[in-house]
Short mmCIF file of C-alpha atoms (C1' of nucleotides) in Angstrom, two decimals:
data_model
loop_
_atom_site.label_atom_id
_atom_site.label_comp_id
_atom_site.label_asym_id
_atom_site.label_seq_id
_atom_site.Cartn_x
_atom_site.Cartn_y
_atom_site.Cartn_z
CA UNK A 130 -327.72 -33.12 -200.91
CA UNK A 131 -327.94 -30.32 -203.41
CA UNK A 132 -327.60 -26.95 -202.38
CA UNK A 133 -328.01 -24.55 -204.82
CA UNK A 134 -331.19 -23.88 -206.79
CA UNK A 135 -328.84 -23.75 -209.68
CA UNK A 136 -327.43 -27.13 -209.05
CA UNK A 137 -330.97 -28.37 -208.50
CA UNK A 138 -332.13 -26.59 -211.80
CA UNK A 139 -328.76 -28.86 -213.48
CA UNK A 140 -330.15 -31.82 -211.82
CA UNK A 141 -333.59 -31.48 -213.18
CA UNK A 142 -332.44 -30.31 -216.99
CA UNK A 143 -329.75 -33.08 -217.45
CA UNK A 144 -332.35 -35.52 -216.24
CA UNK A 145 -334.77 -34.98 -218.58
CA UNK A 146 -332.20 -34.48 -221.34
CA UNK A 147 -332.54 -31.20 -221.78
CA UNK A 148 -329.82 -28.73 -223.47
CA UNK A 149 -329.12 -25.28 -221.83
CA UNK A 150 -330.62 -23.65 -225.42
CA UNK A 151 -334.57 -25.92 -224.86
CA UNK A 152 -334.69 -24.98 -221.20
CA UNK A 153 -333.74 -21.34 -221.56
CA UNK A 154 -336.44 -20.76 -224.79
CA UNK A 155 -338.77 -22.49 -222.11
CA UNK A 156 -338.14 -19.85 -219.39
CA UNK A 157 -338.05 -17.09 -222.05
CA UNK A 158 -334.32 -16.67 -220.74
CA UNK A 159 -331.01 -16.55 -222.22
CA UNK A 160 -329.05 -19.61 -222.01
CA UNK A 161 -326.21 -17.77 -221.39
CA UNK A 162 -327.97 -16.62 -218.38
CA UNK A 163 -328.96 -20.02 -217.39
CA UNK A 164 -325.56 -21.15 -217.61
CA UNK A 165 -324.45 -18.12 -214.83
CA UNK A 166 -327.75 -19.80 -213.25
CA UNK A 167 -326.78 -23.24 -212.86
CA UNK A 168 -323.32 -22.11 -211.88
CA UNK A 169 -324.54 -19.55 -209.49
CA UNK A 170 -323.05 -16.90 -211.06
CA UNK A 171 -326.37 -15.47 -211.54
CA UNK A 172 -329.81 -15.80 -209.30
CA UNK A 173 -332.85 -17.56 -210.55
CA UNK A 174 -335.65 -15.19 -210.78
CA UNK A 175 -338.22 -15.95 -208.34
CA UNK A 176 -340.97 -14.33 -211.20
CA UNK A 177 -339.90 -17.50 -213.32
CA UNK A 178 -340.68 -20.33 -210.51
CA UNK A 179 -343.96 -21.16 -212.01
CA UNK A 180 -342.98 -21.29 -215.25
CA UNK A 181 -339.71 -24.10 -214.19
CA UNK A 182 -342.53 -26.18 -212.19
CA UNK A 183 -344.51 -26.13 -215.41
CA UNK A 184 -341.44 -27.34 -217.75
CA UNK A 185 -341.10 -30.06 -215.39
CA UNK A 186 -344.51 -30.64 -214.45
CA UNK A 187 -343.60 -29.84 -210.34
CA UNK A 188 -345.38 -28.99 -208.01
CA UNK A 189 -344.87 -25.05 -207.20
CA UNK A 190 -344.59 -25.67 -203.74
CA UNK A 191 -341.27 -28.13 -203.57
CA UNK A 192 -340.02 -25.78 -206.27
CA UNK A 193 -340.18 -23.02 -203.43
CA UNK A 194 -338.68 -24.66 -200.58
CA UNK A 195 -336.19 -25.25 -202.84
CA UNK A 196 -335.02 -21.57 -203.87
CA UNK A 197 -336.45 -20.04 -200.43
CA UNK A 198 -334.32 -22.47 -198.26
CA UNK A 199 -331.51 -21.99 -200.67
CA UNK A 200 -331.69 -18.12 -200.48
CA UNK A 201 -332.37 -18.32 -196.54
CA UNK A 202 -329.07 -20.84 -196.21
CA UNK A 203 -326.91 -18.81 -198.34
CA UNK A 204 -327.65 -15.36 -196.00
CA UNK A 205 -327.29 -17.35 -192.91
CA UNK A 206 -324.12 -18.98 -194.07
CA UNK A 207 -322.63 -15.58 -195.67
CA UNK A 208 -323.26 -13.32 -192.43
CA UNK A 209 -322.58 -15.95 -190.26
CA UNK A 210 -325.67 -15.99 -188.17
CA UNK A 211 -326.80 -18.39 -185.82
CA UNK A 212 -328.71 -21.18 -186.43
CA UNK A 213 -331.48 -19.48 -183.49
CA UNK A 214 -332.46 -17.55 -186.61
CA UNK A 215 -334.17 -20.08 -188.24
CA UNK A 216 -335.88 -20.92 -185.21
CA UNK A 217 -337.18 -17.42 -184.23
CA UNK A 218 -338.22 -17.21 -188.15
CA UNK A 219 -340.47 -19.94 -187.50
CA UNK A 220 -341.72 -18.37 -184.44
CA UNK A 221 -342.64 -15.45 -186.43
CA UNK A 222 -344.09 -16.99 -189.44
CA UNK A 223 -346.49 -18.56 -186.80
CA UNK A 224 -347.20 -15.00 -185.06
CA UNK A 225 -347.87 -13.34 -188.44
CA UNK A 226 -350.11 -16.20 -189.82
CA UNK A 227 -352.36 -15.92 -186.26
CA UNK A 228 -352.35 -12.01 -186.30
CA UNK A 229 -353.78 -12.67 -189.90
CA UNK A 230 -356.32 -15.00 -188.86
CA UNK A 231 -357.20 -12.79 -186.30
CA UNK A 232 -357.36 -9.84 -188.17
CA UNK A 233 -359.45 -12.39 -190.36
CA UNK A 234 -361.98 -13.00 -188.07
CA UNK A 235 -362.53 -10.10 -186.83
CA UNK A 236 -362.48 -7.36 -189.61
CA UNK A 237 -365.01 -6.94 -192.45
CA UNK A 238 -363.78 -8.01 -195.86
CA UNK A 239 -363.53 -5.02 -197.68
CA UNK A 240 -362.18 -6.18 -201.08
CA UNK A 241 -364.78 -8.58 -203.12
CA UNK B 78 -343.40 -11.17 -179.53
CA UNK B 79 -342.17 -8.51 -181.68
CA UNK B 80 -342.63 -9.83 -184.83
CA UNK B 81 -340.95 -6.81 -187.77
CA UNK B 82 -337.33 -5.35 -187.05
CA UNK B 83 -338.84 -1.83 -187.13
CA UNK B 84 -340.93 -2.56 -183.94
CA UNK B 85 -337.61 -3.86 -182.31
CA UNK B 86 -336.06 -1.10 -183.03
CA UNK B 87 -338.49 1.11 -181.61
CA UNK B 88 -338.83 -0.34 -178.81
CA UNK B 89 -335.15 -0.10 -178.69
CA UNK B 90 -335.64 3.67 -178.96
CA UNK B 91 -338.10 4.78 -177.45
CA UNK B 92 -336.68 2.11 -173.51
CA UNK B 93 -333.99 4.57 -174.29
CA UNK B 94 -335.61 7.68 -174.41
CA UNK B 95 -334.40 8.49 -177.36
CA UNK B 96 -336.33 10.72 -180.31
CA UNK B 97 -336.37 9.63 -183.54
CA UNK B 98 -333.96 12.67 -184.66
CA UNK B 99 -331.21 11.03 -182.37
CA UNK B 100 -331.18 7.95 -182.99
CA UNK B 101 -330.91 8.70 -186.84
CA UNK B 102 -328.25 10.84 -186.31
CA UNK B 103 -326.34 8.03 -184.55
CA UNK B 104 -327.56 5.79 -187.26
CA UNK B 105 -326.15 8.23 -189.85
CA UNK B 106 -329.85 8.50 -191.69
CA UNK B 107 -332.44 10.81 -191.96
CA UNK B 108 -335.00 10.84 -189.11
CA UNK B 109 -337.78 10.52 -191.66
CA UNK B 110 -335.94 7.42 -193.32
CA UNK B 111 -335.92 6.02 -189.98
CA UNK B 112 -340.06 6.45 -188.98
CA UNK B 113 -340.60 4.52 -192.14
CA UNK B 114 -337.96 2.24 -191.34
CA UNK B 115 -339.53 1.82 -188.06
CA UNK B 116 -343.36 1.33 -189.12
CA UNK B 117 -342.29 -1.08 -191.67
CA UNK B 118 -342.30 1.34 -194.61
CA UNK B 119 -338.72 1.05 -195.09
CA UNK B 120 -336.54 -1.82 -194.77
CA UNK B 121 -333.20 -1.06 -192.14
CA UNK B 122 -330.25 -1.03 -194.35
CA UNK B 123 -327.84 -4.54 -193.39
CA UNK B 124 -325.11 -2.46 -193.55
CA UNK B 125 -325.96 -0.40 -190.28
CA UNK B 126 -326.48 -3.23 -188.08
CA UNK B 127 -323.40 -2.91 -186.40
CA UNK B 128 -323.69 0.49 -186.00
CA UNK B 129 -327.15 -0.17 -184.38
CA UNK B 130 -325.60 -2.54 -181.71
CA UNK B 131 -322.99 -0.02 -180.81
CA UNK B 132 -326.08 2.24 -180.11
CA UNK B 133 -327.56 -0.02 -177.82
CA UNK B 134 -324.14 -1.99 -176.24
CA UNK B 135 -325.86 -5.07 -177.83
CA UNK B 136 -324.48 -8.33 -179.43
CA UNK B 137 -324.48 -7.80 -183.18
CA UNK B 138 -325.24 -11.68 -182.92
CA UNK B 139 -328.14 -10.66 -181.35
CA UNK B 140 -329.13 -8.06 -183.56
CA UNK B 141 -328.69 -10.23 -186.82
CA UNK B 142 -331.49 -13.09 -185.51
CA UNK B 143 -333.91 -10.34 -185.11
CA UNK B 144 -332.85 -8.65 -188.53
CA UNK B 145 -332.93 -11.72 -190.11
CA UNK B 146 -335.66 -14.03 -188.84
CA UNK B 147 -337.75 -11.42 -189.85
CA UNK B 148 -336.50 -11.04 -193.14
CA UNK B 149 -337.02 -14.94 -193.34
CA UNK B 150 -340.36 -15.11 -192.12
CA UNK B 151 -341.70 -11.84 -194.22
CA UNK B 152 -340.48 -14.05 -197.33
CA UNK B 153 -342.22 -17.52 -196.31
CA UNK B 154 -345.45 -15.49 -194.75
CA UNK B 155 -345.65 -13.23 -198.24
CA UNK B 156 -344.82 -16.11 -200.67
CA UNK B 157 -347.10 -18.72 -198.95
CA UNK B 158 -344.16 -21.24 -198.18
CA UNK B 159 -344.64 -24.49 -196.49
CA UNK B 160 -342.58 -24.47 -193.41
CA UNK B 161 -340.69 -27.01 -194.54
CA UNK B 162 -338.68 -24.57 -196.12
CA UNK B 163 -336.70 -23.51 -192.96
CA UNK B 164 -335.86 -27.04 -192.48
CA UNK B 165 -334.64 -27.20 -195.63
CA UNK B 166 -332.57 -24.39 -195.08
CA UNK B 167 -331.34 -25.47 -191.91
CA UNK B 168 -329.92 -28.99 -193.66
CA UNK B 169 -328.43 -26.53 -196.51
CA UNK B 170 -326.77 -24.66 -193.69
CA UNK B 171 -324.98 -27.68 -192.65
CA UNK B 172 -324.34 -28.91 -195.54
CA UNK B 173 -322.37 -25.25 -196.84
CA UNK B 174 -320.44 -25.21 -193.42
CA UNK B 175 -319.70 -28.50 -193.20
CA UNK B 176 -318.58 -28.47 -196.93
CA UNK B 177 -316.50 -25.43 -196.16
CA UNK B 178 -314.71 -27.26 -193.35
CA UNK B 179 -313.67 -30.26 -195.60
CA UNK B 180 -312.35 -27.60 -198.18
CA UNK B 181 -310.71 -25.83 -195.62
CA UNK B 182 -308.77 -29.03 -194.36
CA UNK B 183 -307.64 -30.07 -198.26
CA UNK B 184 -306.74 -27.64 -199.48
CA UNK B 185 -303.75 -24.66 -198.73
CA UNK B 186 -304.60 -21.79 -197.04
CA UNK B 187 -303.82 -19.01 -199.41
CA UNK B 188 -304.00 -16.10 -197.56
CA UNK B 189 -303.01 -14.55 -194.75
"C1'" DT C 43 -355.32 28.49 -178.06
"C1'" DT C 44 -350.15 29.09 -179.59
"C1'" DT C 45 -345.53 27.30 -179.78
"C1'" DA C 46 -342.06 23.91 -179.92
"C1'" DT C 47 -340.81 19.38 -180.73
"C1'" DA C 48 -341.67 14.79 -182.51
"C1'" DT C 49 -343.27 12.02 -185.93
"C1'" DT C 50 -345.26 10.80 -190.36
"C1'" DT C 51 -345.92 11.00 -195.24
"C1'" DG C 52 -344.94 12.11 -200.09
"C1'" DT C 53 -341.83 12.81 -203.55
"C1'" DC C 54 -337.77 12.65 -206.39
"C1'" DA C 55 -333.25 12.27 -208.05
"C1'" DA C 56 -329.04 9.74 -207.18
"C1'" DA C 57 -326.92 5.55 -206.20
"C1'" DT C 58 -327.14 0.35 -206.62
"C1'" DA C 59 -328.54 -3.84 -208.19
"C1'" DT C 60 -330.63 -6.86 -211.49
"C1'" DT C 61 -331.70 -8.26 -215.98
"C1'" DG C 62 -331.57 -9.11 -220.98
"C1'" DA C 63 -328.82 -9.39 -224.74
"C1'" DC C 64 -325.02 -10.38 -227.48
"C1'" DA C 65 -320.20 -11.48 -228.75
"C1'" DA C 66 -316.52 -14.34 -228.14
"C1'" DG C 67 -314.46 -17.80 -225.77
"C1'" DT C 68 -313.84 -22.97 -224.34
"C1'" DC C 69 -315.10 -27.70 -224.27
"C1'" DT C 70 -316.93 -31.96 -226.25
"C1'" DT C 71 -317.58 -35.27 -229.49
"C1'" DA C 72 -318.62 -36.92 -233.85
"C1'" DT D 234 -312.10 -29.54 -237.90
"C1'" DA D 235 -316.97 -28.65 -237.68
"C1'" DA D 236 -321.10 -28.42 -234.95
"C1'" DG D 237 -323.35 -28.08 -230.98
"C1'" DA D 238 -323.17 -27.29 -225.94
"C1'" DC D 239 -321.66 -24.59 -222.58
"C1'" DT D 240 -319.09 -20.66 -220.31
"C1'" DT D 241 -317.55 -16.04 -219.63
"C1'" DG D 242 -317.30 -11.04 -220.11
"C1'" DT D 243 -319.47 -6.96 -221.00
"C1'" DC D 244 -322.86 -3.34 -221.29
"C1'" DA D 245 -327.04 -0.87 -221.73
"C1'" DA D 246 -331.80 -1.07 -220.14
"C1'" DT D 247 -334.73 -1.74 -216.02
"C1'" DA D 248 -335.77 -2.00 -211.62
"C1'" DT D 249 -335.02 -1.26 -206.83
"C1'" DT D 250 -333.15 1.07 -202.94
"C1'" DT D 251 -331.49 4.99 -200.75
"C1'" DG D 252 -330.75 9.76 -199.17
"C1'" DA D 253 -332.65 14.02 -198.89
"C1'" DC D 254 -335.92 17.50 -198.32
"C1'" DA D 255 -340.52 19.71 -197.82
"C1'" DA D 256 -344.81 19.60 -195.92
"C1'" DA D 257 -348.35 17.58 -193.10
"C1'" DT D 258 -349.80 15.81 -188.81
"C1'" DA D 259 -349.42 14.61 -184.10
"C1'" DT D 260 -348.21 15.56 -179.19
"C1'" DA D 261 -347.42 18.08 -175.27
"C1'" DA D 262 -346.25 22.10 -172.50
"C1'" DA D 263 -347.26 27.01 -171.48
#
DNA sequence: TTTATATTTGTCAAATATTGACAAGTCTTA
DNA sequence: TAAGACTTGTCAATATTTGACAAATATAAA
C-alpha cells in the first residue's frame, strides 16, 4: 500500500512515463519542488489537486482521499493519537453534515 | 455531541466556573484570543494541549481525540470528502506503525 | 439607572510557515 | 564524458498564525 501522496504522485508519473520536468510544467510547479514532493520533503499543495486529477484524467474525489487520508495518517501517527480519533471524526462529520441539512431546511436561502 | 474543540473547551470552562480571563491566564493567552478560540474564530494552538489537560486533571489522550477529530472532520466536512477517506487513513495508520515496527526490529537502535 | 465584570470583536504588527525560484550537486545511461 | 533526470540546499517573497491591545457589547448586582 502506498502511503504518501508523494509516493502516490511517483506511482502515477512513472506510470505514464512522465519526467519530473513534463509533470512539474503541468502543475505550473518547479520540478525541483516536485522532487521534495515525491520524496516528502515538501507537501503537495492541496490548491493544485484539480489540476493533478486533470493531468491524469482522475477523478477529484480518489485524488482527495488520497492526500486527506495521507495528511490525517501522518498527524495521527506523529502525535501518537489513538485510533478512537478517527472514529469520533466520523461521528462528527455526520453531526456537522445533519446540523447543515437542518439548518438547510429550515432557514431561508439568502445568497442566489 | 459537541462537535468544534472551542465548544469543548467551554464547556470545560464554564463546569468549572471559571471566566474566560482565568482560564487564559492558565493557558498563557490572552482572554480575547481565547473567546475567539472558543466560538470557533480562532483555532487552539497544538502546542497548549498539554497545558489544557493539566487545567482540567484530564488525559492528554483524551484531549488529543477531541482536538483532533475535529480538526479531521472540519477538513472532510469543508473539502466535501467521501468518507472513505478516514478509512483510508486508518489503513495508512497501520501501515506507518506497522512499518515503523519492522524498521525498528532491523535495524540498530542509535540512540539512547 | 450606574458600576463592575465578563465577553466579544476588530485590528495590526510580529512571529512562523509555506512557496517559488534558482544554483549546484548527484545519478544514470547512452 | 555529455546530456538528461533527479536531488538537495538556500533564500527571498508570500501567506498564515499568533500575541497583544483597544474598544464595543453583554451581563448582572446594587
Amino acid at each position: 500500500m502506498k502511503t504518501s501522496f508523494g509516493e502516490y504522485i511517483r506511482k502515477l508519473r512513472t506510470e505514464n512515463g512522465m519526467t519530473l520536468t513534463q509533470l512539474a510544467a503541468q502543475l505550473e510547479l518547479d520540478s525541483a519542488n516536485l522532487s521534495k514532493i515525491e520524496n516528502g520533503k515538501r507537501d503537495f499543495d492541496e490548491k493544485r489537486l484539480e489540476k493533478l486529477a486533470g493531468v491524469f484524467s482522475l477523478k477529484l474525489d480518489d485524488i482527495k482521499i488520497e492526500f486527506f487520508s495521507d495528511l490525517f495518517a501522518k498527524k495521527i501517527y506523529e502525535n501518537n493519537c489513538s485510533m478512537e480519533t478517527l472514529m469520533v471524526a466520523e461521528e462528527k462529520v455526520n453531526y456537522l453534515k445533519s446540523k447543515n441539512v437542518k439548518q438547510g431546511e429550515i432557514k431561508f436561502n439568502t445568497n442566489e
